[in-house]
XYZ file of C-alpha atoms in Angstrom:
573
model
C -9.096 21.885 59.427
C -5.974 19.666 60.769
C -4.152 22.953 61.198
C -7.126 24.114 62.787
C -7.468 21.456 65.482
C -3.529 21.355 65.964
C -3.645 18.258 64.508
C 0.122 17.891 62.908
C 0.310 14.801 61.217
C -2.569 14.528 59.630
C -2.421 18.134 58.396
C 1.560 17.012 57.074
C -0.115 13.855 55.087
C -2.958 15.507 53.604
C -0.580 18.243 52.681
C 2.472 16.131 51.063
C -0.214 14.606 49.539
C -2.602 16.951 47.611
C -0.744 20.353 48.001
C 2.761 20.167 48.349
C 3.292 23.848 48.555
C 1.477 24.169 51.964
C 4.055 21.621 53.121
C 6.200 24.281 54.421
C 3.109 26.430 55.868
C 2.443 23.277 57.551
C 5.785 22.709 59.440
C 5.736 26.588 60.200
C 2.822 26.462 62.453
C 3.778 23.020 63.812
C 7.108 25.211 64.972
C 5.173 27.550 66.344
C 3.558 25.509 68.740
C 6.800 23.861 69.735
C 7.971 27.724 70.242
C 4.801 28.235 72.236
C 5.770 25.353 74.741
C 9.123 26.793 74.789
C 10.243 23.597 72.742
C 12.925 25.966 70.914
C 14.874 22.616 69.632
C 11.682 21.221 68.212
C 10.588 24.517 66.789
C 14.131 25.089 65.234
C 14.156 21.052 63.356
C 11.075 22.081 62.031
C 11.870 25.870 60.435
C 14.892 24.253 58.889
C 12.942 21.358 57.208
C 10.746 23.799 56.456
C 14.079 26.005 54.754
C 13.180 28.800 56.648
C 16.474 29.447 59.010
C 15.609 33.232 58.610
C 12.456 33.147 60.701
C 14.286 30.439 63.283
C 17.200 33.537 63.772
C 14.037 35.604 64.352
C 12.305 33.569 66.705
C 15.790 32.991 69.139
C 16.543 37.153 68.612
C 12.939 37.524 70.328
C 14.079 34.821 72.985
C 17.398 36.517 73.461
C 19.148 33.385 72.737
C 21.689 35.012 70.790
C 24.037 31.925 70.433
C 21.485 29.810 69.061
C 20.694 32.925 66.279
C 24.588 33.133 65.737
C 24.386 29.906 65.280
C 21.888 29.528 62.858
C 22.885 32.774 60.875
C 26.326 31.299 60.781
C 25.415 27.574 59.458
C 22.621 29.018 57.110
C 22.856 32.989 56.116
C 26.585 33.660 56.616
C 26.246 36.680 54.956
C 23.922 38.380 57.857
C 26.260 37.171 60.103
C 28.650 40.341 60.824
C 25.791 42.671 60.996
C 24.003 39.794 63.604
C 26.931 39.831 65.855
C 27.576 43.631 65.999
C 23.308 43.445 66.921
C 24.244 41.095 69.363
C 27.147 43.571 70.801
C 25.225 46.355 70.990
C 22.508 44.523 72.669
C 24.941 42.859 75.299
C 26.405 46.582 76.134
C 22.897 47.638 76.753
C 22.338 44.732 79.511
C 25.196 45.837 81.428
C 26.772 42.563 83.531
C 24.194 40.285 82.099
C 25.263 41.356 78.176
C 28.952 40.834 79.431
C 28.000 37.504 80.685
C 26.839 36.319 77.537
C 29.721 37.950 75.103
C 31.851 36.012 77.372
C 30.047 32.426 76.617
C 29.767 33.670 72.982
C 33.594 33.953 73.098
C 33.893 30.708 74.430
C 31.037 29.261 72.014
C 33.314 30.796 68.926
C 36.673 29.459 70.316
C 34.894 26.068 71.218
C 33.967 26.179 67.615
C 37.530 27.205 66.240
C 36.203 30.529 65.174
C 39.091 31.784 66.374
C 39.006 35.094 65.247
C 35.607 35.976 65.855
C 36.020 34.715 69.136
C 38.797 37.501 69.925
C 36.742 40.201 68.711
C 34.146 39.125 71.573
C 37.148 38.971 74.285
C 38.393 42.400 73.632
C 34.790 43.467 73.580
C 34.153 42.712 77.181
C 33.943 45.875 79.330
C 32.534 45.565 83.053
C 34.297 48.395 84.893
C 32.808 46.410 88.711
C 35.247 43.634 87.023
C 38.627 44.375 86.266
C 39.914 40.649 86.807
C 37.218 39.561 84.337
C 37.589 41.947 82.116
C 41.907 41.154 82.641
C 41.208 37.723 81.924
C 39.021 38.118 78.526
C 41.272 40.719 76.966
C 44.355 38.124 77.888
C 42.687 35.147 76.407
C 41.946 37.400 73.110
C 46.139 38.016 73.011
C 46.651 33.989 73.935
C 44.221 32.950 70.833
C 45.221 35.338 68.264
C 49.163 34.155 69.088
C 48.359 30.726 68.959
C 45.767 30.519 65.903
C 45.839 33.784 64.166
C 48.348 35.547 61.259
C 51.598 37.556 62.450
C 49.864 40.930 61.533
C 46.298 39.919 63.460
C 48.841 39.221 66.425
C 50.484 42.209 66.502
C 46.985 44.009 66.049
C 45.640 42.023 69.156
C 48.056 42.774 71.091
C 48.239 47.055 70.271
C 44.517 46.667 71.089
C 45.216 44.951 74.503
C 47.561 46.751 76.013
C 46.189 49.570 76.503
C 43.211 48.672 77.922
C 45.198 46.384 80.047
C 47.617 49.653 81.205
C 44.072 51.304 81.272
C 43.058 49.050 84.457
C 46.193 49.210 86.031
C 47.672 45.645 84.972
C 50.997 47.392 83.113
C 53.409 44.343 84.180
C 50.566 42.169 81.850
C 50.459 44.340 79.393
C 54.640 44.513 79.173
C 55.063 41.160 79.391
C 52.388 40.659 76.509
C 54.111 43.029 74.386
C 57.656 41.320 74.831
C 55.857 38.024 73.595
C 56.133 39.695 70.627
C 58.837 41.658 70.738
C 57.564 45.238 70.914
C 60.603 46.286 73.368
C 59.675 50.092 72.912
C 56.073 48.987 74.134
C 56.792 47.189 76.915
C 59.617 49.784 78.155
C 56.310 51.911 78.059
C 54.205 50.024 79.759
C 56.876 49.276 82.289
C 57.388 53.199 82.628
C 53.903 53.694 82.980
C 53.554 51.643 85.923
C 56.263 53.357 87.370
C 58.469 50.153 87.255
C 61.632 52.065 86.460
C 63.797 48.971 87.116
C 61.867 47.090 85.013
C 62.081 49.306 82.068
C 65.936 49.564 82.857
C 66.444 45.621 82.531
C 64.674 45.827 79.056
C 66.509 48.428 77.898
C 69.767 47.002 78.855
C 69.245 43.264 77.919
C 67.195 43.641 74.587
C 67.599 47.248 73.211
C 70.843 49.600 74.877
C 69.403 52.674 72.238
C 66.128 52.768 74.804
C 68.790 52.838 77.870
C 68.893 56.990 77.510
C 65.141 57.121 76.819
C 64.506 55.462 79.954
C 67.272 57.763 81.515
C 65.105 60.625 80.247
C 61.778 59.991 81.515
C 62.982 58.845 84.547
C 63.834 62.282 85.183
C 61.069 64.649 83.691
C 59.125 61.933 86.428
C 60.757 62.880 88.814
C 60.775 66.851 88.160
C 57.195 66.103 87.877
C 56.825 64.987 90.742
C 58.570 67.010 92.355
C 61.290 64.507 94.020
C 64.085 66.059 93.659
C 65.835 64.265 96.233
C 65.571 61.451 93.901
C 66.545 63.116 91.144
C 69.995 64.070 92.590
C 71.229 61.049 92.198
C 70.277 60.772 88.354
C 71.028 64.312 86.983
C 72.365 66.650 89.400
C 71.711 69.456 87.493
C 68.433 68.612 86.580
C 67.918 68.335 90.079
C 69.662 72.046 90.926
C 67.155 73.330 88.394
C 64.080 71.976 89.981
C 65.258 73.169 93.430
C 65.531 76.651 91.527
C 62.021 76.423 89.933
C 60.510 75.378 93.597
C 63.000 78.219 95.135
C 64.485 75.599 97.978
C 67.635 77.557 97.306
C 69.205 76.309 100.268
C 68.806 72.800 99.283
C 70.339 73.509 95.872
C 73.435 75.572 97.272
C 74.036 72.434 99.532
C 73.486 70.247 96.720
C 75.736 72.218 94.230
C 79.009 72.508 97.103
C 79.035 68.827 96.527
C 79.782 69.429 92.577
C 82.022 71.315 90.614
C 83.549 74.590 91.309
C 81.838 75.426 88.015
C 78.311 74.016 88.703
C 78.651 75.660 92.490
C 79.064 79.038 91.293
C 76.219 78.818 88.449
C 73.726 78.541 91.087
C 75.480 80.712 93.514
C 75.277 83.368 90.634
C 71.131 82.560 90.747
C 70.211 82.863 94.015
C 72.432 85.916 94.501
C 70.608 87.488 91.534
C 66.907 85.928 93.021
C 67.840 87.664 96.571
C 69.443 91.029 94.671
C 66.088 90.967 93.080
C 64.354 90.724 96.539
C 66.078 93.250 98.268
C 68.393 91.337 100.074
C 72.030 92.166 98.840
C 73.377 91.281 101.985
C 72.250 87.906 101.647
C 73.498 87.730 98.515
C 76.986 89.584 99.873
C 77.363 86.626 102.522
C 76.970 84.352 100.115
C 80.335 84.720 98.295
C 81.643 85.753 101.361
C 81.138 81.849 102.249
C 81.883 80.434 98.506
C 84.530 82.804 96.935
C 83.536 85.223 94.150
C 85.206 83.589 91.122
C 86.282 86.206 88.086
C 83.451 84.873 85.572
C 82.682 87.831 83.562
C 79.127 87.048 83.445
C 79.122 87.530 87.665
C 80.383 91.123 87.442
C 77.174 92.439 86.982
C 76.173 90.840 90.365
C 79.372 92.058 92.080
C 78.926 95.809 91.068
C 74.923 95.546 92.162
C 75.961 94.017 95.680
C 78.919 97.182 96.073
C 76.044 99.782 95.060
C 73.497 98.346 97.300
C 75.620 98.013 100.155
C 77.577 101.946 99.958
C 73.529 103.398 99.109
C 72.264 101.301 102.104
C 71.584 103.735 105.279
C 72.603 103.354 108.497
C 75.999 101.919 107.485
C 78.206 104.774 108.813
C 78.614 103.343 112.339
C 80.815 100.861 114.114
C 78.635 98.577 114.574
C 78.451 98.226 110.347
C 82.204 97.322 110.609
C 81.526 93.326 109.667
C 79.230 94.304 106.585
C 81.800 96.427 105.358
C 84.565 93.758 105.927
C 82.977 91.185 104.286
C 82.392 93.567 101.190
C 85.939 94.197 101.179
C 87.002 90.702 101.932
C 84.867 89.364 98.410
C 86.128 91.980 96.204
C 89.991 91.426 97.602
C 89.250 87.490 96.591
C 87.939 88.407 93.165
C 90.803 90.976 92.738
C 92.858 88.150 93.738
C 91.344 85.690 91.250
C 90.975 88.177 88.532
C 94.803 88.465 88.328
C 94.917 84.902 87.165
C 92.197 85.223 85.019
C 92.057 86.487 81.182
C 90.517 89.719 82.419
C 93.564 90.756 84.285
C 94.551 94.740 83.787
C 91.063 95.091 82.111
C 88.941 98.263 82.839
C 86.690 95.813 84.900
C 89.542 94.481 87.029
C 90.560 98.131 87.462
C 86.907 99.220 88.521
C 86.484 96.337 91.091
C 90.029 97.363 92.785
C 88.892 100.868 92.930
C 85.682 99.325 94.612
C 88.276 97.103 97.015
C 89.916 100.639 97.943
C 86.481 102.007 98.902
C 85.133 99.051 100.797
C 88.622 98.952 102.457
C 88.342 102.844 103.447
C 84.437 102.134 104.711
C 85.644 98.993 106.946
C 88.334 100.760 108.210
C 86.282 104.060 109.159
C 84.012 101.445 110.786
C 86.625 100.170 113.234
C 87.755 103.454 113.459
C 84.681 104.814 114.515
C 84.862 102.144 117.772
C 87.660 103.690 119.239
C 87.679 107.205 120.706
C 91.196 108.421 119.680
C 90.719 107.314 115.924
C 87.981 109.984 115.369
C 90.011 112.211 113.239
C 90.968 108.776 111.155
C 87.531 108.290 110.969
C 87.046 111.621 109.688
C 89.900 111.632 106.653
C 88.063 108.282 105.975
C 85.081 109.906 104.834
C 86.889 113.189 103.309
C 88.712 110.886 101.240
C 86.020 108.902 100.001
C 85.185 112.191 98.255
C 87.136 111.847 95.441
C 85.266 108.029 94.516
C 82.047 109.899 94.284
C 81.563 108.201 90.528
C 81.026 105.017 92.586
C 79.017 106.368 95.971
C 75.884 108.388 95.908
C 77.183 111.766 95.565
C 74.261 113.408 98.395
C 75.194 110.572 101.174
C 78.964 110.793 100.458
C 79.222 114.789 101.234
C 76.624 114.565 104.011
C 79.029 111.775 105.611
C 81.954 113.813 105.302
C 80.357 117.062 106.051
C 78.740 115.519 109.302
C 82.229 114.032 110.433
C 84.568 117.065 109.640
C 82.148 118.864 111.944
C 82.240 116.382 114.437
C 86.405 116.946 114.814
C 85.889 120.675 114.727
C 86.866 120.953 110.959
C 84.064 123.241 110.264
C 85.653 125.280 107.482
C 85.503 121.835 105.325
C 81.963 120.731 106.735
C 80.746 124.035 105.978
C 81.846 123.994 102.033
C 81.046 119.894 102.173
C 77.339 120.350 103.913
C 76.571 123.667 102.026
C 78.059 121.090 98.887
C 75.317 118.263 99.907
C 72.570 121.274 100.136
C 72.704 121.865 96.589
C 72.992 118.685 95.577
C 69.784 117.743 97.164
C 68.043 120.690 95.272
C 70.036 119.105 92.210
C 68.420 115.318 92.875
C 64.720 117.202 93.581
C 65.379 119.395 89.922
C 66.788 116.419 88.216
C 69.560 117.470 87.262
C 73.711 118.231 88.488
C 73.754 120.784 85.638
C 73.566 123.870 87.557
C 75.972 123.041 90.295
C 78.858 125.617 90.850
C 82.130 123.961 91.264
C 83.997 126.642 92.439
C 84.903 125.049 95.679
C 86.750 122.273 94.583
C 88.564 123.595 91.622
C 92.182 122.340 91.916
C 90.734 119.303 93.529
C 90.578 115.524 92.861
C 87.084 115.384 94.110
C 85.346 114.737 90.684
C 82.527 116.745 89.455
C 81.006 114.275 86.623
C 78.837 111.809 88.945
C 76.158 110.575 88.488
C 72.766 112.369 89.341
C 71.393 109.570 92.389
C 67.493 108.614 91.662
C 66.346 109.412 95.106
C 67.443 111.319 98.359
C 69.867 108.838 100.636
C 69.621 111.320 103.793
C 66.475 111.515 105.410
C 64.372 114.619 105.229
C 64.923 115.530 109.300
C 68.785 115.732 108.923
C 68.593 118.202 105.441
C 66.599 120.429 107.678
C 69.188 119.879 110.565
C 72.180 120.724 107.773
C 70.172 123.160 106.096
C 69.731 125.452 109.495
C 73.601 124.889 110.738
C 74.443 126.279 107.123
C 72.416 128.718 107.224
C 73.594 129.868 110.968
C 76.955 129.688 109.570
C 76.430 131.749 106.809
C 74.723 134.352 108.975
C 77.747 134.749 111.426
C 80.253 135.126 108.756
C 83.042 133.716 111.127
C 84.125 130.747 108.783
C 86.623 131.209 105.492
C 84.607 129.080 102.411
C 88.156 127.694 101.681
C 89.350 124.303 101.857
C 92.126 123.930 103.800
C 95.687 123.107 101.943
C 99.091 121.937 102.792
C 102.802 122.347 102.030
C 101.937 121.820 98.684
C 99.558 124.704 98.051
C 97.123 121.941 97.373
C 93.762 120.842 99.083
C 95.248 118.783 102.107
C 93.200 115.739 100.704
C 93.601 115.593 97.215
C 96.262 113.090 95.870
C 97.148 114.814 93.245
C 98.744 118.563 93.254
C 97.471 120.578 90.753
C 100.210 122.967 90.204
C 103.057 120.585 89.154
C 100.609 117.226 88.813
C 102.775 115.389 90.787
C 100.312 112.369 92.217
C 100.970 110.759 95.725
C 100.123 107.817 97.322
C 96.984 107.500 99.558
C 97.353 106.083 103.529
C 96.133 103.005 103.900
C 95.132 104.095 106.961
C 93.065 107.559 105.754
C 93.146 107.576 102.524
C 94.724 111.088 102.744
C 98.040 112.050 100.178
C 101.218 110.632 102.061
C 103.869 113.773 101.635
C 106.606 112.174 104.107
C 107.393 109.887 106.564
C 106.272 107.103 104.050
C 105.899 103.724 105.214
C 105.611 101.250 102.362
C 104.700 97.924 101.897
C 106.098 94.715 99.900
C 102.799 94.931 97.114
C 103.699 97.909 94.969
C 101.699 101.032 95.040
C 100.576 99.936 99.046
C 101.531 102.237 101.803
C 100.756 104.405 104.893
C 101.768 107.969 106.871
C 103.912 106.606 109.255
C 102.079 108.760 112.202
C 99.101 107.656 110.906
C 100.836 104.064 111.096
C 101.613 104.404 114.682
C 98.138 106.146 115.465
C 96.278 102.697 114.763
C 98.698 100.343 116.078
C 98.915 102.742 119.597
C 94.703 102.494 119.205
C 94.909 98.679 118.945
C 97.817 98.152 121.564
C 95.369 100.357 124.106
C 91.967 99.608 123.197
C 92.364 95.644 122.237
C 89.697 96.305 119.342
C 89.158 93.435 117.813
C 87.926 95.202 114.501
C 91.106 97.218 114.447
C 92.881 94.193 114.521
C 90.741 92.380 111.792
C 91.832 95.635 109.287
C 95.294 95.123 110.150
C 95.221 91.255 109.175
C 93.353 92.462 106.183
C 96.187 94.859 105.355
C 98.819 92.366 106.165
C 96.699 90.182 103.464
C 96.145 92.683 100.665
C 99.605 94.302 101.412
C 101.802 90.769 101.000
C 102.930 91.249 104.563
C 103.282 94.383 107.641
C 106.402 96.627 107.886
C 108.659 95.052 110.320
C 108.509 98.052 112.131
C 104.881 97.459 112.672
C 104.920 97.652 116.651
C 107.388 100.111 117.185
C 105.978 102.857 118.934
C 109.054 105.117 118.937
């Protein structure tokens, strides 16, 4: 009945009195009340008295006043407490900024307490991602309080845990610094790195752990090929940098960058970007550029060189004047790597004896060039191409006799451009069949103009000019006026073959047409080097009358190649 009617203390007397049991019942519904009026200190005196703490944690869970029920749970069922507190997270994540609110006072409740430890756990547990400089603040006071009051190990755990969630919201000089608190220098260099504070990481390195100096070094620069600053990176690993220019193919900034190195370095990337623009298409390109850096005898180049010599002699529309300054600067890089292969270990090799046949050829092309410039050189320019015959190995077979064929008739030397374009006919049924194998040699038996060459992939003379050789043949044939004899000399050999096939004797070719020099020999201080002398005269009179600057580049180049001109160079006797 005192229950009943609310009536407390006389329901505690009568209890205590006659039924000590209910005593408890008593104070339970007397807390009630209190919890009714919000009286939560009231209600919680009177649980306890009645020894019921577990319904008190209850009652403040229900309220949400988590602290108190922590607080209870930790004073009276310690053993629920752990479970309570994870409740109490999850509950607090929930809430969003109002759950964050109160992990952070029960942080502050635990370290007001002393419960140190369990007040770090709620630090590093705060997450509001609309508050970084809260969240900055908690996660630092977690690393401050586990320094100050917890065990080395806890520390060091701490402080793993914190800095990456610290890096995580940008604050990397915090998280360093924390880390060199306790002397994680690898860490910190990290963190440092991570923020991009390269300087930073540097100083640590240096001052409190050289081994880290190259690690720092290293990232450093796979940052900056990442990036993509390569500007930067010049200044840390040059070569690094050369190879990123390579992978972003700014091949002109890497060729400007490598002339600043090594000769060694220079020509390694030299030898790339020729072989990236051989690859294009563009052998010229890749011509003028060791025309400006020197083509140094590195056996791994030659390749490069003997693609660049192919390209340029297959290339159309080179028989011309106006091809004279491709064709000098094809014979100017092969007389430099002649020059530097004769101080190099592949001196005398076959190589070095392949690339000065190649200097002979791009010498005889350059000079027909110039030749071609200057009317009363015609007939030079004509032996030019005869003799080129006999290098046919090297030169697309097709283009070679078409060339010569074209330019004997041109000089009214039709007996040899008949048997050369009637030659460059059946070749170009040969390239179409796919094969040299049923060519008759008959023609140039007794000859030095070779018949092994190779079979060229494709046609190098347009289709209109075989039909224009094909009916001047076939005119030719038809009127019967021509001998199908090459003509010969006092030797009773073919006028342009160097070597005479009845006694074998070999002679040297003019510099100046390549054709076999019987008398009148003028010779030159290099061995092996020297010229018709009325061939001699021929050019210099051309030069002398014409001015041609071309004709006077070849005769610096011969001057060059030849150690020197005759010093009866200008006399026109």
């Amino acid at each position: 009945m005192f229950v009943h009617n609310q009536d407390w203390e006389a329901a505690q007397r009568v209890a205590e009195a006659h039924d000590p049991d209910s005593v408890a019942e008593v104070l339970v519904g007397q807390a009630r009340r209190a919890l009714e009026e919000k009286d939560f200190q009231k209600a919680e005196g009177l649980l306890l008295r009645a020894q019921r703490p577990g319904l008190a944690l209850s009652y403040y869970k229900e309220a949400g006043l988590w602290s108190d029920a922590l607080r209870i749970c930790k004073d009276y069922v310690p053993g629920q407490l752990e479970a309570l507190q994870e409740e109490y997270e999850r509950e607090a994540t929930k809430k969003g900024a109002r759950g964050v609110e109160g992990l952070v006072e029960q942080a502050r409740h635990w370290e007001q307490a002393g419960e140190y430890s369990r007040a770090v756990d709620c630090y590093l547990k705060v997450r509001d991602s609309g508050n970084s400089g809260l969240m900055e603040k908690c996660w630092m006071k977690a690393a401050e309080l586990s320094i100050k009051f917890l065990p080395p190990q806890r520390n060091i755990e701490v402080v793993l845990a914190v800095g990456p969630q610290l890096i995580g919201i940008g604050k990397h000089n915090a998280a360093a610094e924390l880390y060199l608190n306790l002397d994680l220098v690898k860490e910190a260099i990290d963190a440092f790195i991570e923020g991009e504070e390269w300087n930073k990481a540097k100083r640590v390195a240096k001052e409190l752990d050289p081994r880290y100096e190259d690690y720092v070094d290293q990232c450093y620069k796979e940052f900056l090929k990442n990036q993509g600053k390569v500007d930067s990176l010049v200044g840390v690993d040059v070569v690094a940098a050369l190879d990123l220019y390579v992978e972003q193919g700014q091949w002109d900034k890497c060729i400007e960058t490598a002339t600043k190195q090594n000769y060694k370095i220079l020509h390694k990337y030299v030898a790339l970007y020729a072989t990236h623009l051989i690859r294009e298409g563009s052998s010229a390109q890749a011509l003028a550029l060791y025309v400006q850096h020197g083509a140094p005898a590195n056996p791994q180049n030659f390749n490069i060189y003997k693609r660049i010599f192919t390209d340029m002699v297959s290339s159309p529309g080179t028989n011309c004047a106006e091809a004279y300054h491709s064709w000098a600067d094809l014979r100017d890089v092969l007389f430099n790597l002649c020059e530097n292969l004769v101080k190099s270990s592949e001196a005398n090799s076959p190589a070095h004896e392949e690339f000065k046949t190649m200097l002979l050829i791009a010498h005889y092309y350059a000079t027909r060039s110039a030749a071609q410039s200057v009317k009363q050189l015609e007939t030079v320019a004509a032996r030019l191409s005869i003799s080129l015959l006999r290098h046919t190995q090297l030169l697309p077979v097709d283009k070679a006799f078409y060339e010569a064929g074209i330019a004997a008739k041109a000089v009214g030397w039709e007996n040899m451009a008949f048997i050369f374009l009637n030659r460059f006919l059946d070749l170009t049924d040969a390239i179409e069949e796919g094969t040299l194998d049923g060519l008759d040699h008959s023609d140039f038996q007794d000859t030095d103009i070779p018949f092994e060459v190779p079979l060229p992939a494709k046609q190098h003379v347009p289709e209109a000019e075989r039909e224009e050789v094909r009916d001047w043949v076939l005119t030719v044939s038809m009127d019967q006026r021509l001998e199908q004899v090459l003509p010969r000399d006092e030797r009773g050999a073919y006028e342009a073959s160097l070597v005479a096939a009845s006694t074998g004797v070999r002679a040297l070719p003019c510099l100046i047409t390549g054709y076999p020099i019987l008398r009148n020999k003028i010779e030159f201080k290099r061995p092996g080097k020297a010229a018709n002398k009325d061939n001699w005269n021929k050019f210099l009179m051309a030069i002398k009358t014409s001015h041609s600057p071309v004709c006077q580049d070849v005769l610096k180049f011969i001057s060059q190649w030849c150690g020197g001109l005759p010093s009866t160079s200008f006399s026109f006797q």
